[in-house]
Amino acid sequence: MKMSIRTPPRLLELAGRSLLRDKTLAISTLEELPTELFPPLFMEAFSRRRCEALKLMVQAWPFHRLPLGSLMKRPCLETLQAVLDGLDALLTHGVRLRRWKLQVLDLQNVSENFWVVWSEAMARGCLPNAMTNRKLVQDCPRMRGQQPLTVFIDLCLKSRTLDEYLTCLFLWVKQREGLVHLCCKKLKMLGMLLHNIRNILKTVNPDCIQEVEMNCNWTLPVLAEFTPHLGQMRNLQKLVLSDIDVFRYISPEQKKEFVTQFTSQFLKLRCLQKLYMNLVSFLEGHLDQLLSCLKTSLKILAITNCVLLESDLKHLSKCPSIGQLKTLDLSGTRLANFSLVPLQVLLEKVAGTLEYLDLDDCGIVDSQVNAILPALSRCFELTTFSFRGNPISMATLENLLCHTIRLNNLCLELYPAPRESYDVRGIVCRSRFAQLGAELMGRVRALREPKRILFCTDYCPQCGNRSLYDLEVDRCCC
């Protein structure tokens, strides 16, 4: 029977743990505590919910930043309140210890190695000096010169109202106006009522918001109500808009007015680089209104599962803000019966920068493919190309593969199973798919050595998955 050899606790660790059991723990004691003991002792107090010890440790915290969010995977109101009580002593009572440096309370729920590094360092018996000199976070527009305590948080508003954890935090911040600056860089709205969102935005400085995701199943008139808040987010870099429906009872004139209210806000967003629009029904025939208001060069543009007119595609190809695109995603947006010459023009314009191109499930047929091939073959920076779900023949697919010969940076290629893989009912024939997949893979290898290439069937109507051909057929779940 093997016995595991465990490193015995260091004397300092044992001394630190004994402090947590001491009900008479005082600020004066923490003042003399070695700096290296603060992180492991704080973790111990946090996990055991020793609230009085947490309160005192916050007051004596010897680092610029307290990354609390990475410890609060499951928010605990009791421990949060203890931390806030400790901060109150610093903010309202003027408590300032000799080593006190705390300027940032970080509640962002991110992977954070601060605590891990300290735990490993304690196990090795060494002090990670680099962590003691860690620079103060400087990505908040308000953090210049002498500033109040800054609280970083990423907000994900899933329910109709705030939970008790966020309610407690917002009330605390509101009651300490001028002493605390709440900085929210990422804002997700996934179900909260517009009225409640407006109240929250009164506490959050809009200049701090860099990323916004809206997926609240709103109608166009509700989106128009929200847009003045969007225009105030002048440092916004990423906008994700999903599931916006046009209210069926509005007239074409009202629709145009609502669209104008929304798109005009983009004139104020001079830092926007990433724009994602999914299931946004009002774009049809109005994409030019949006594009004409873009004042920045986008790096990412995704218009997915939307309905567009051919005129919209033409406006897109002429837009000056898309000349430096790294990602273009039009998946699920039907381009059947369109002339793809505008898409060719667009690809020519971004050939020098484009790294990711997704044209999945666009309904592109054989007669349309030739228009984009010359431009596609010049996208030398392309690393990922996805063309699944488009009903093209074996011959067209072979021609497409020939035009990617010189794209040496391609790491991932996803192509549709050729039309010949399906029977007259549209059901994939496994043996035929395997045979054609092997032929295509052989043709590709005769021309070049692909890094990763897959041929994919349409979605299975029963299990919702695709079958793949790499070196053999990977069947769907059903």
Tab-separated table of C-alpha atoms in Angstrom:
chain	number	residue	atom	x	y	z
A	1	MET	CA	0.000	0.000	0.000
A	2	LYS	CA	1.506	3.254	-1.145
A	3	MET	CA	1.561	6.194	1.198
A	4	SER	CA	1.470	9.702	-0.248
A	5	ILE	CA	4.121	12.023	1.085
A	6	ARG	CA	2.658	15.442	1.828
A	7	THR	CA	4.766	18.471	2.413
A	8	PRO	CA	4.135	19.603	5.994
A	9	PRO	CA	2.709	23.120	6.361
A	10	ARG	CA	5.259	25.862	6.766
A	11	LEU	CA	5.476	27.562	10.125
A	12	LEU	CA	4.175	30.796	8.599
A	13	GLU	CA	1.153	28.987	7.173
A	14	LEU	CA	0.322	27.466	10.526
A	15	ALA	CA	0.686	30.852	12.179
A	16	GLY	CA	-1.612	32.392	9.581
A	17	ARG	CA	-4.289	29.768	10.073
A	18	SER	CA	-4.192	30.247	13.803
A	19	LEU	CA	-4.981	33.921	13.238
A	20	LEU	CA	-8.291	32.992	11.639
A	21	ARG	CA	-9.255	31.043	14.736
A	22	ASP	CA	-8.360	33.978	16.964
A	23	LYS	CA	-11.549	35.898	17.709
A	24	THR	CA	-9.453	38.830	18.921
A	25	LEU	CA	-7.756	39.287	15.524
A	26	ALA	CA	-6.989	42.990	15.165
A	27	ILE	CA	-5.704	45.441	12.577
A	28	SER	CA	-2.478	45.782	14.543
A	29	THR	CA	-1.828	42.058	14.102
A	30	LEU	CA	-2.369	42.212	10.342
A	31	GLU	CA	-0.074	45.222	10.163
A	32	GLU	CA	2.811	42.947	11.127
A	33	LEU	CA	1.714	39.995	8.958
A	34	PRO	CA	4.226	39.106	6.186
A	35	THR	CA	2.948	40.187	2.776
A	36	GLU	CA	3.317	36.697	1.338
A	37	LEU	CA	0.715	35.367	3.768
A	38	PHE	CA	-2.103	37.677	2.701
A	39	PRO	CA	-3.352	35.800	-0.434
A	40	PRO	CA	-3.404	32.282	1.070
A	41	LEU	CA	-4.847	33.585	4.328
A	42	PHE	CA	-7.509	35.534	2.438
A	43	MET	CA	-8.456	32.399	0.464
A	44	GLU	CA	-8.722	30.450	3.720
A	45	ALA	CA	-10.923	33.107	5.315
A	46	PHE	CA	-13.055	33.370	2.167
A	47	SER	CA	-13.653	29.630	1.796
A	48	ARG	CA	-14.501	29.279	5.523
A	49	ARG	CA	-16.662	32.442	5.503
A	50	ARG	CA	-14.740	34.091	8.330
A	51	CYS	CA	-16.395	37.433	7.691
A	52	GLU	CA	-14.759	39.477	10.453
A	53	ALA	CA	-11.313	38.326	9.317
A	54	LEU	CA	-12.179	39.203	5.692
A	55	LYS	CA	-13.287	42.675	6.730
A	56	LEU	CA	-10.011	43.330	8.545
A	57	MET	CA	-7.853	41.844	5.770
A	58	VAL	CA	-9.442	44.132	3.167
A	59	GLN	CA	-8.486	47.119	5.320
A	60	ALA	CA	-4.879	45.884	5.470
A	61	TRP	CA	-4.624	44.569	1.874
A	62	PRO	CA	-1.033	45.325	0.717
A	63	PHE	CA	-1.616	45.083	-3.078
A	64	HIS	CA	-3.125	47.478	-5.624
A	65	ARG	CA	-5.776	44.998	-6.705
A	66	LEU	CA	-8.055	42.487	-4.988
A	67	PRO	CA	-9.236	39.965	-7.670
A	68	LEU	CA	-12.302	38.811	-5.779
A	69	GLY	CA	-14.341	37.797	-8.836
A	70	SER	CA	-12.223	34.751	-9.563
A	71	LEU	CA	-13.050	33.429	-6.072
A	72	MET	CA	-16.793	34.092	-6.388
A	73	LYS	CA	-17.799	31.404	-8.860
A	74	ARG	CA	-20.863	30.987	-6.662
A	75	PRO	CA	-21.581	34.439	-5.233
A	76	CYS	CA	-22.065	34.531	-1.470
A	77	LEU	CA	-23.870	37.576	-0.143
A	78	GLU	CA	-22.384	37.171	3.318
A	79	THR	CA	-18.732	37.235	2.164
A	80	LEU	CA	-19.379	40.035	-0.331
A	81	GLN	CA	-20.913	42.156	2.425
A	82	ALA	CA	-17.868	41.512	4.632
A	83	VAL	CA	-15.556	42.779	1.863
A	84	LEU	CA	-17.733	45.852	1.327
A	85	ASP	CA	-17.759	46.557	5.074
A	86	GLY	CA	-13.970	46.451	5.039
A	87	LEU	CA	-13.889	48.907	2.165
A	88	ASP	CA	-16.280	51.199	4.044
A	89	ALA	CA	-13.712	51.594	6.798
A	90	LEU	CA	-11.222	52.755	4.182
A	91	LEU	CA	-13.628	55.026	2.313
A	92	THR	CA	-15.708	56.649	5.025
A	93	HIS	CA	-13.608	56.412	8.181
A	94	GLY	CA	-10.248	57.269	6.669
A	95	VAL	CA	-8.497	54.094	7.867
A	96	ARG	CA	-5.102	53.979	6.143
A	97	LEU	CA	-2.563	51.396	7.226
A	98	ARG	CA	1.128	51.674	6.507
A	99	ARG	CA	1.086	49.083	3.722
A	100	TRP	CA	-2.389	49.746	2.363
A	101	LYS	CA	-2.383	50.037	-1.463
A	102	LEU	CA	-5.812	48.822	-2.551
A	103	GLN	CA	-7.202	50.825	-5.491
A	104	VAL	CA	-9.114	48.175	-7.462
A	105	LEU	CA	-11.741	45.660	-6.396
A	106	ASP	CA	-11.994	43.290	-9.366
A	107	LEU	CA	-15.276	41.352	-9.509
A	108	GLN	CA	-14.825	40.165	-13.095
A	109	ASN	CA	-15.491	36.456	-13.428
A	110	VAL	CA	-12.376	35.558	-15.398
A	111	SER	CA	-9.710	32.902	-15.197
A	112	GLU	CA	-7.273	34.461	-12.752
A	113	ASN	CA	-3.901	32.979	-11.776
A	114	PHE	CA	-3.198	35.450	-8.955
A	115	TRP	CA	-4.377	33.048	-6.252
A	116	VAL	CA	-2.892	29.974	-7.932
A	117	VAL	CA	0.522	31.600	-8.255
A	118	TRP	CA	0.521	32.499	-4.591
A	119	SER	CA	-0.608	29.022	-3.534
A	120	GLU	CA	2.126	27.361	-5.596
A	121	ALA	CA	4.690	29.844	-4.317
A	122	MET	CA	3.740	29.060	-0.739
A	123	ALA	CA	4.119	25.349	-1.431
A	124	ARG	CA	7.619	25.973	-2.814
A	125	GLY	CA	8.477	28.333	0.010
A	126	CYS	CA	9.278	31.291	-2.244
A	127	LEU	CA	7.737	34.747	-2.653
A	128	PRO	CA	6.682	35.696	-6.225
A	129	ASN	CA	8.111	39.212	-6.325
A	130	ALA	CA	6.592	39.857	-9.737
A	131	MET	CA	3.134	39.632	-8.172
A	132	THR	CA	3.885	42.168	-5.455
A	133	ASN	CA	4.866	44.664	-8.137
A	134	ARG	CA	1.895	43.914	-10.350
A	135	LYS	CA	0.798	46.983	-12.281
A	136	LEU	CA	-2.533	48.597	-11.612
A	137	VAL	CA	-5.156	47.884	-14.260
A	138	GLN	CA	-5.167	50.857	-16.630
A	139	ASP	CA	-7.927	50.042	-19.093
A	140	CYS	CA	-10.624	52.247	-17.604
A	141	PRO	CA	-11.058	55.710	-19.190
A	142	ARG	CA	-11.705	57.189	-15.734
A	143	MET	CA	-8.504	55.842	-14.130
A	144	ARG	CA	-6.167	58.752	-14.682
A	145	GLY	CA	-4.479	60.589	-11.852
A	146	GLN	CA	-6.056	60.519	-8.404
A	147	GLN	CA	-9.290	58.507	-8.638
A	148	PRO	CA	-11.709	56.921	-6.161
A	149	LEU	CA	-11.751	53.196	-5.518
A	150	THR	CA	-12.562	51.426	-8.793
A	151	VAL	CA	-14.784	48.353	-8.870
A	152	PHE	CA	-14.503	46.277	-12.042
A	153	ILE	CA	-17.430	44.028	-12.967
A	154	ASP	CA	-18.792	42.274	-16.052
A	155	LEU	CA	-22.585	42.338	-16.027
A	156	CYS	CA	-24.698	39.492	-17.382
A	157	LEU	CA	-28.372	40.386	-16.929
A	158	LYS	CA	-30.202	37.099	-17.454
A	159	SER	CA	-33.331	37.437	-15.349
A	160	ARG	CA	-36.060	40.073	-15.328
A	161	THR	CA	-34.709	41.626	-12.119
A	162	LEU	CA	-31.346	41.850	-10.341
A	163	ASP	CA	-30.311	39.036	-8.017
A	164	GLU	CA	-29.553	39.799	-4.354
A	165	TYR	CA	-25.790	39.843	-5.001
A	166	LEU	CA	-25.987	42.585	-7.653
A	167	THR	CA	-28.723	44.437	-5.749
A	168	CYS	CA	-26.418	44.655	-2.723
A	169	LEU	CA	-23.460	45.832	-4.821
A	170	PHE	CA	-25.392	48.489	-6.760
A	171	LEU	CA	-26.981	49.892	-3.624
A	172	TRP	CA	-23.547	50.081	-1.956
A	173	VAL	CA	-22.038	51.892	-4.957
A	174	LYS	CA	-24.974	54.283	-5.248
A	175	GLN	CA	-24.756	55.273	-1.582
A	176	ARG	CA	-21.027	56.057	-1.971
A	177	GLU	CA	-21.213	58.284	-5.010
A	178	GLY	CA	-17.936	60.126	-5.497
A	179	LEU	CA	-16.017	57.581	-3.419
A	180	VAL	CA	-16.473	54.538	-5.665
A	181	HIS	CA	-16.284	54.262	-9.438
A	182	LEU	CA	-18.105	51.247	-10.932
A	183	CYS	CA	-16.446	50.191	-14.175
A	184	CYS	CA	-18.297	47.707	-16.395
A	185	LYS	CA	-16.419	46.767	-19.552
A	186	LYS	CA	-18.681	43.908	-20.672
A	187	LEU	CA	-22.461	44.175	-20.579
A	188	LYS	CA	-24.719	41.255	-21.552
A	189	MET	CA	-28.490	41.685	-21.660
A	190	LEU	CA	-30.119	38.286	-22.074
A	191	GLY	CA	-33.610	38.752	-20.698
A	192	MET	CA	-33.940	41.770	-18.414
A	193	LEU	CA	-36.718	44.305	-18.844
A	194	LEU	CA	-35.726	47.564	-20.522
A	195	HIS	CA	-36.916	49.602	-17.517
A	196	ASN	CA	-34.554	47.740	-15.187
A	197	ILE	CA	-31.663	48.014	-17.637
A	198	ARG	CA	-32.128	51.779	-17.730
A	199	ASN	CA	-31.896	51.967	-13.927
A	200	ILE	CA	-28.672	49.950	-13.951
A	201	LEU	CA	-27.118	52.168	-16.610
A	202	LYS	CA	-27.616	55.154	-14.301
A	203	THR	CA	-24.986	53.632	-11.993
A	204	VAL	CA	-22.567	52.407	-14.676
A	205	ASN	CA	-20.505	54.996	-16.521
A	206	PRO	CA	-21.234	54.439	-20.256
A	207	ASP	CA	-17.692	55.549	-21.194
A	208	CYS	CA	-16.351	52.387	-19.534
A	209	ILE	CA	-18.418	49.924	-21.564
A	210	GLN	CA	-16.369	48.267	-24.304
A	211	GLU	CA	-18.517	45.241	-25.192
A	212	VAL	CA	-22.306	44.915	-25.380
A	213	GLU	CA	-24.396	41.841	-26.161
A	214	MET	CA	-28.156	42.223	-26.574
A	215	ASN	CA	-30.309	39.110	-26.882
A	216	CYS	CA	-33.572	39.985	-25.174
A	217	ASN	CA	-36.045	38.984	-27.890
A	218	TRP	CA	-36.881	42.645	-28.412
A	219	THR	CA	-38.991	44.151	-31.157
A	220	LEU	CA	-37.663	47.002	-33.275
A	221	PRO	CA	-39.597	49.728	-31.357
A	222	VAL	CA	-38.099	48.505	-28.034
A	223	LEU	CA	-34.613	48.508	-29.569
A	224	ALA	CA	-35.216	52.081	-30.721
A	225	GLU	CA	-36.046	53.041	-27.121
A	226	PHE	CA	-32.710	51.640	-25.958
A	227	THR	CA	-30.569	53.280	-28.647
A	228	PRO	CA	-29.887	56.597	-26.832
A	229	HIS	CA	-27.996	54.565	-24.194
A	230	LEU	CA	-26.019	52.845	-26.943
A	231	GLY	CA	-24.913	56.184	-28.356
A	232	GLN	CA	-23.459	57.170	-24.974
A	233	MET	CA	-21.033	54.214	-25.006
A	234	ARG	CA	-18.338	56.137	-26.847
A	235	ASN	CA	-15.610	53.575	-26.161
A	236	LEU	CA	-17.670	50.625	-27.392
A	237	GLN	CA	-15.506	48.199	-29.379
A	238	LYS	CA	-17.797	45.190	-29.767
A	239	LEU	CA	-21.560	45.019	-30.334
A	240	VAL	CA	-23.554	41.774	-30.531
A	241	LEU	CA	-27.196	42.163	-31.508
A	242	SER	CA	-29.433	39.100	-31.739
A	243	ASP	CA	-33.080	38.153	-32.137
A	244	ILE	CA	-34.649	41.509	-33.029
A	245	ASP	CA	-38.025	41.222	-34.744
A	246	VAL	CA	-39.966	43.843	-36.675
A	247	PHE	CA	-43.259	44.456	-34.918
A	248	ARG	CA	-45.872	43.243	-37.391
A	249	TYR	CA	-48.218	46.199	-36.962
A	250	ILE	CA	-45.805	49.024	-37.800
A	251	SER	CA	-45.964	50.688	-41.200
A	252	PRO	CA	-43.007	50.891	-43.621
A	253	GLU	CA	-42.628	54.566	-42.702
A	254	GLN	CA	-42.497	53.768	-38.976
A	255	LYS	CA	-40.018	50.969	-39.624
A	256	LYS	CA	-37.703	53.330	-41.470
A	257	GLU	CA	-37.961	55.846	-38.633
A	258	PHE	CA	-37.097	53.220	-35.994
A	259	VAL	CA	-34.191	51.922	-38.086
A	260	THR	CA	-32.904	55.483	-38.461
A	261	GLN	CA	-33.076	56.006	-34.683
A	262	PHE	CA	-30.961	52.886	-34.189
A	263	THR	CA	-28.411	53.303	-36.979
A	264	SER	CA	-27.798	57.008	-36.291
A	265	GLN	CA	-26.182	56.052	-32.967
A	266	PHE	CA	-23.308	54.434	-34.886
A	267	LEU	CA	-22.145	57.930	-35.816
A	268	LYS	CA	-21.057	58.284	-32.173
A	269	LEU	CA	-19.320	54.884	-31.891
A	270	ARG	CA	-15.849	55.827	-33.076
A	271	CYS	CA	-14.098	52.862	-31.439
A	272	LEU	CA	-16.323	50.087	-32.825
A	273	GLN	CA	-14.309	47.245	-34.368
A	274	LYS	CA	-16.504	44.146	-34.007
A	275	LEU	CA	-20.132	44.010	-35.142
A	276	TYR	CA	-22.257	40.849	-34.869
A	277	MET	CA	-25.895	40.815	-36.034
A	278	ASN	CA	-27.850	37.556	-35.799
A	279	LEU	CA	-31.558	37.052	-36.548
A	280	VAL	CA	-32.027	40.783	-37.030
A	281	SER	CA	-35.043	41.064	-39.285
A	282	PHE	CA	-35.041	44.818	-39.893
A	283	LEU	CA	-31.825	44.758	-41.981
A	284	GLU	CA	-33.639	43.715	-45.146
A	285	GLY	CA	-33.521	46.686	-47.489
A	286	HIS	CA	-32.005	48.915	-44.780
A	287	LEU	CA	-28.392	47.749	-44.528
A	288	ASP	CA	-27.234	50.903	-46.324
A	289	GLN	CA	-28.603	53.032	-43.447
A	290	LEU	CA	-26.427	51.144	-40.989
A	291	LEU	CA	-23.312	51.048	-43.169
A	292	SER	CA	-23.440	54.752	-43.958
A	293	CYS	CA	-23.258	55.543	-40.231
A	294	LEU	CA	-20.156	53.431	-39.528
A	295	LYS	CA	-17.207	55.728	-38.877
A	296	THR	CA	-14.570	53.129	-38.010
A	297	SER	CA	-12.757	50.349	-39.861
A	298	LEU	CA	-14.317	47.105	-38.695
A	299	LYS	CA	-12.143	44.083	-37.943
A	300	ILE	CA	-15.071	41.666	-37.585
A	301	LEU	CA	-18.428	41.756	-39.374
A	302	ALA	CA	-20.987	38.988	-38.842
A	303	ILE	CA	-24.438	39.192	-40.434
A	304	THR	CA	-25.875	35.750	-39.733
A	305	ASN	CA	-29.308	34.148	-40.194
A	306	CYS	CA	-30.652	37.396	-41.607
A	307	VAL	CA	-32.680	38.214	-44.704
A	308	LEU	CA	-30.953	40.584	-47.135
A	309	LEU	CA	-31.755	41.967	-50.553
A	310	GLU	CA	-29.284	41.915	-53.400
A	311	SER	CA	-29.068	45.690	-53.037
A	312	ASP	CA	-27.912	45.195	-49.432
A	313	LEU	CA	-25.022	43.058	-50.654
A	314	LYS	CA	-24.082	45.771	-53.149
A	315	HIS	CA	-24.053	48.413	-50.419
A	316	LEU	CA	-21.898	46.130	-48.278
A	317	SER	CA	-19.293	45.748	-51.028
A	318	LYS	CA	-19.020	49.535	-51.371
A	319	CYS	CA	-18.810	50.340	-47.654
A	320	PRO	CA	-15.492	52.079	-46.812
A	321	SER	CA	-15.555	50.713	-43.236
A	322	ILE	CA	-14.986	47.083	-44.250
A	323	GLY	CA	-11.686	47.455	-46.110
A	324	GLN	CA	-9.613	46.037	-43.210
A	325	LEU	CA	-11.820	43.089	-42.243
A	326	LYS	CA	-10.186	40.081	-40.594
A	327	THR	CA	-13.452	38.156	-40.144
A	328	LEU	CA	-16.463	38.019	-42.459
A	329	ASP	CA	-19.345	35.766	-41.400
A	330	LEU	CA	-22.496	35.587	-43.555
A	331	SER	CA	-23.554	32.106	-42.449
A	332	GLY	CA	-27.267	31.374	-42.635
A	333	THR	CA	-27.958	34.489	-44.700
A	334	ARG	CA	-29.585	33.358	-47.926
A	335	LEU	CA	-27.750	34.450	-51.057
A	336	ALA	CA	-29.576	32.140	-53.465
A	337	ASN	CA	-30.629	33.808	-56.725
A	338	PHE	CA	-28.272	36.735	-56.013
A	339	SER	CA	-25.494	37.833	-58.280
A	340	LEU	CA	-22.360	37.228	-56.221
A	341	VAL	CA	-20.384	39.890	-58.066
A	342	PRO	CA	-20.791	42.236	-55.058
A	343	LEU	CA	-19.339	39.487	-52.840
A	344	GLN	CA	-16.455	39.150	-55.282
A	345	VAL	CA	-15.842	42.916	-55.030
A	346	LEU	CA	-15.969	42.646	-51.237
A	347	LEU	CA	-13.454	39.769	-51.154
A	348	GLU	CA	-11.103	41.673	-53.460
A	349	LYS	CA	-11.278	44.645	-51.123
A	350	VAL	CA	-10.374	42.613	-48.009
A	351	ALA	CA	-8.038	40.070	-49.649
A	352	GLY	CA	-4.991	41.501	-47.872
A	353	THR	CA	-6.428	41.208	-44.341
A	354	LEU	CA	-9.167	38.544	-44.294
A	355	GLU	CA	-8.356	35.598	-41.999
A	356	TYR	CA	-11.765	34.011	-41.380
A	357	LEU	CA	-14.535	33.547	-43.974
A	358	ASP	CA	-17.809	31.756	-43.185
A	359	LEU	CA	-20.367	31.235	-45.956
A	360	ASP	CA	-22.159	28.261	-44.408
A	361	ASP	CA	-25.794	27.589	-45.356
A	362	CYS	CA	-26.105	30.559	-47.719
A	363	GLY	CA	-27.866	28.535	-50.450
A	364	ILE	CA	-25.071	29.207	-52.941
A	365	VAL	CA	-25.393	27.005	-56.066
A	366	ASP	CA	-23.041	25.988	-58.875
A	367	SER	CA	-23.857	28.896	-61.169
A	368	GLN	CA	-22.911	31.418	-58.466
A	369	VAL	CA	-19.596	29.955	-57.313
A	370	ASN	CA	-17.427	30.968	-60.280
A	371	ALA	CA	-18.018	34.669	-59.540
A	372	ILE	CA	-16.119	34.544	-56.240
A	373	LEU	CA	-13.309	32.093	-57.101
A	374	PRO	CA	-10.726	34.573	-58.506
A	375	ALA	CA	-11.093	36.872	-55.486
A	376	LEU	CA	-11.073	33.945	-53.041
A	377	SER	CA	-7.817	32.621	-54.491
A	378	ARG	CA	-6.120	35.911	-53.582
A	379	CYS	CA	-7.085	35.884	-49.902
A	380	PHE	CA	-3.593	34.797	-48.859
A	381	GLU	CA	-4.087	35.582	-45.146
A	382	LEU	CA	-7.077	33.250	-44.860
A	383	THR	CA	-6.703	30.695	-42.047
A	384	THR	CA	-10.303	29.402	-41.838
A	385	PHE	CA	-12.764	28.930	-44.704
A	386	SER	CA	-16.197	27.407	-44.105
A	387	PHE	CA	-18.579	26.706	-46.992
A	388	ARG	CA	-20.828	23.974	-45.574
A	389	GLY	CA	-24.491	23.547	-46.407
A	390	ASN	CA	-24.316	24.964	-49.935
A	391	PRO	CA	-25.820	22.592	-52.583
A	392	ILE	CA	-22.977	22.344	-55.094
A	393	SER	CA	-21.895	19.513	-57.374
A	394	MET	CA	-18.760	17.394	-57.357
A	395	ALA	CA	-17.357	19.288	-60.358
A	396	THR	CA	-17.898	22.688	-58.744
A	397	LEU	CA	-16.406	21.476	-55.485
A	398	GLU	CA	-13.284	20.240	-57.298
A	399	ASN	CA	-12.974	23.630	-59.019
A	400	LEU	CA	-13.324	25.388	-55.669
A	401	LEU	CA	-10.584	23.238	-54.160
A	402	CYS	CA	-8.250	24.061	-57.052
A	403	HIS	CA	-8.622	27.782	-56.301
A	404	THR	CA	-7.403	27.361	-52.730
A	405	ILE	CA	-4.065	25.810	-53.765
A	406	ARG	CA	-2.005	28.925	-53.031
A	407	LEU	CA	-3.658	29.764	-49.719
A	408	ASN	CA	-0.784	28.484	-47.623
A	409	ASN	CA	-2.109	29.879	-44.313
A	410	LEU	CA	-5.304	27.794	-44.393
A	411	CYS	CA	-5.509	25.747	-41.192
A	412	LEU	CA	-9.152	24.689	-41.352
A	413	GLU	CA	-11.357	24.100	-44.414
A	414	LEU	CA	-14.995	22.993	-44.194
A	415	TYR	CA	-16.800	22.064	-47.423
A	416	PRO	CA	-20.240	20.622	-48.218
A	417	ALA	CA	-20.771	17.058	-49.288
A	418	PRO	CA	-21.293	17.155	-53.072
A	419	ARG	CA	-24.868	16.991	-54.317
A	420	GLU	CA	-24.185	13.543	-55.707
A	421	SER	CA	-23.985	12.251	-52.112
A	422	TYR	CA	-27.780	12.530	-51.723
A	423	ASP	CA	-30.609	10.456	-53.184
A	424	VAL	CA	-33.694	11.873	-54.913
A	425	ARG	CA	-35.339	12.417	-51.510
A	426	GLY	CA	-32.426	14.533	-50.306
A	427	ILE	CA	-31.204	11.872	-47.873
A	428	VAL	CA	-27.472	11.310	-47.723
A	429	CYS	CA	-26.215	7.967	-49.010
A	430	ARG	CA	-23.432	6.987	-46.597
A	431	SER	CA	-21.485	4.744	-48.951
A	432	ARG	CA	-21.662	7.262	-51.795
A	433	PHE	CA	-20.604	10.077	-49.441
A	434	ALA	CA	-17.632	8.022	-48.258
A	435	GLN	CA	-16.597	7.262	-51.843
A	436	LEU	CA	-16.808	10.881	-53.010
A	437	GLY	CA	-15.111	12.073	-49.830
A	438	ALA	CA	-12.183	9.765	-50.480
A	439	GLU	CA	-11.947	10.968	-54.091
A	440	LEU	CA	-11.982	14.614	-53.056
A	441	MET	CA	-9.398	14.057	-50.349
A	442	GLY	CA	-7.179	12.310	-52.885
A	443	ARG	CA	-7.506	15.210	-55.364
A	444	VAL	CA	-6.632	17.721	-52.671
A	445	ARG	CA	-3.546	15.790	-51.553
A	446	ALA	CA	-2.398	15.579	-55.152
A	447	LEU	CA	-2.445	19.379	-55.319
A	448	ARG	CA	-1.281	20.335	-51.829
A	449	GLU	CA	-1.033	19.079	-48.250
A	450	PRO	CA	-3.989	20.467	-46.278
A	451	LYS	CA	-3.634	21.031	-42.540
A	452	ARG	CA	-7.261	20.194	-41.658
A	453	ILE	CA	-10.023	19.639	-44.210
A	454	LEU	CA	-13.534	18.256	-43.686
A	455	PHE	CA	-16.444	17.484	-46.002
A	456	CYS	CA	-19.793	17.799	-44.241
A	457	THR	CA	-23.361	16.759	-45.011
A	458	ASP	CA	-26.422	18.882	-44.328
A	459	TYR	CA	-27.923	18.785	-40.844
A	460	CYS	CA	-29.663	15.532	-39.989
A	461	PRO	CA	-33.426	16.226	-39.487
A	462	GLN	CA	-33.547	13.748	-36.580
A	463	CYS	CA	-30.486	14.554	-34.449
A	464	GLY	CA	-29.536	17.983	-35.826
A	465	ASN	CA	-25.893	17.039	-36.497
A	466	ARG	CA	-23.819	16.841	-39.646
A	467	SER	CA	-21.903	13.781	-40.812
A	468	LEU	CA	-18.240	14.506	-41.538
A	469	TYR	CA	-15.650	12.999	-43.846
A	470	ASP	CA	-12.020	13.398	-42.841
A	471	LEU	CA	-10.222	10.117	-43.344
A	472	GLU	CA	-13.449	8.203	-42.795
A	473	VAL	CA	-17.125	8.955	-42.335
A	474	ASP	CA	-18.092	10.224	-38.904
A	475	ARG	CA	-21.788	9.398	-38.697
A	476	CYS	CA	-24.373	11.606	-37.016
A	477	CYS	CA	-25.752	10.662	-33.608
A	478	CYS	CA	-28.946	8.993	-34.826
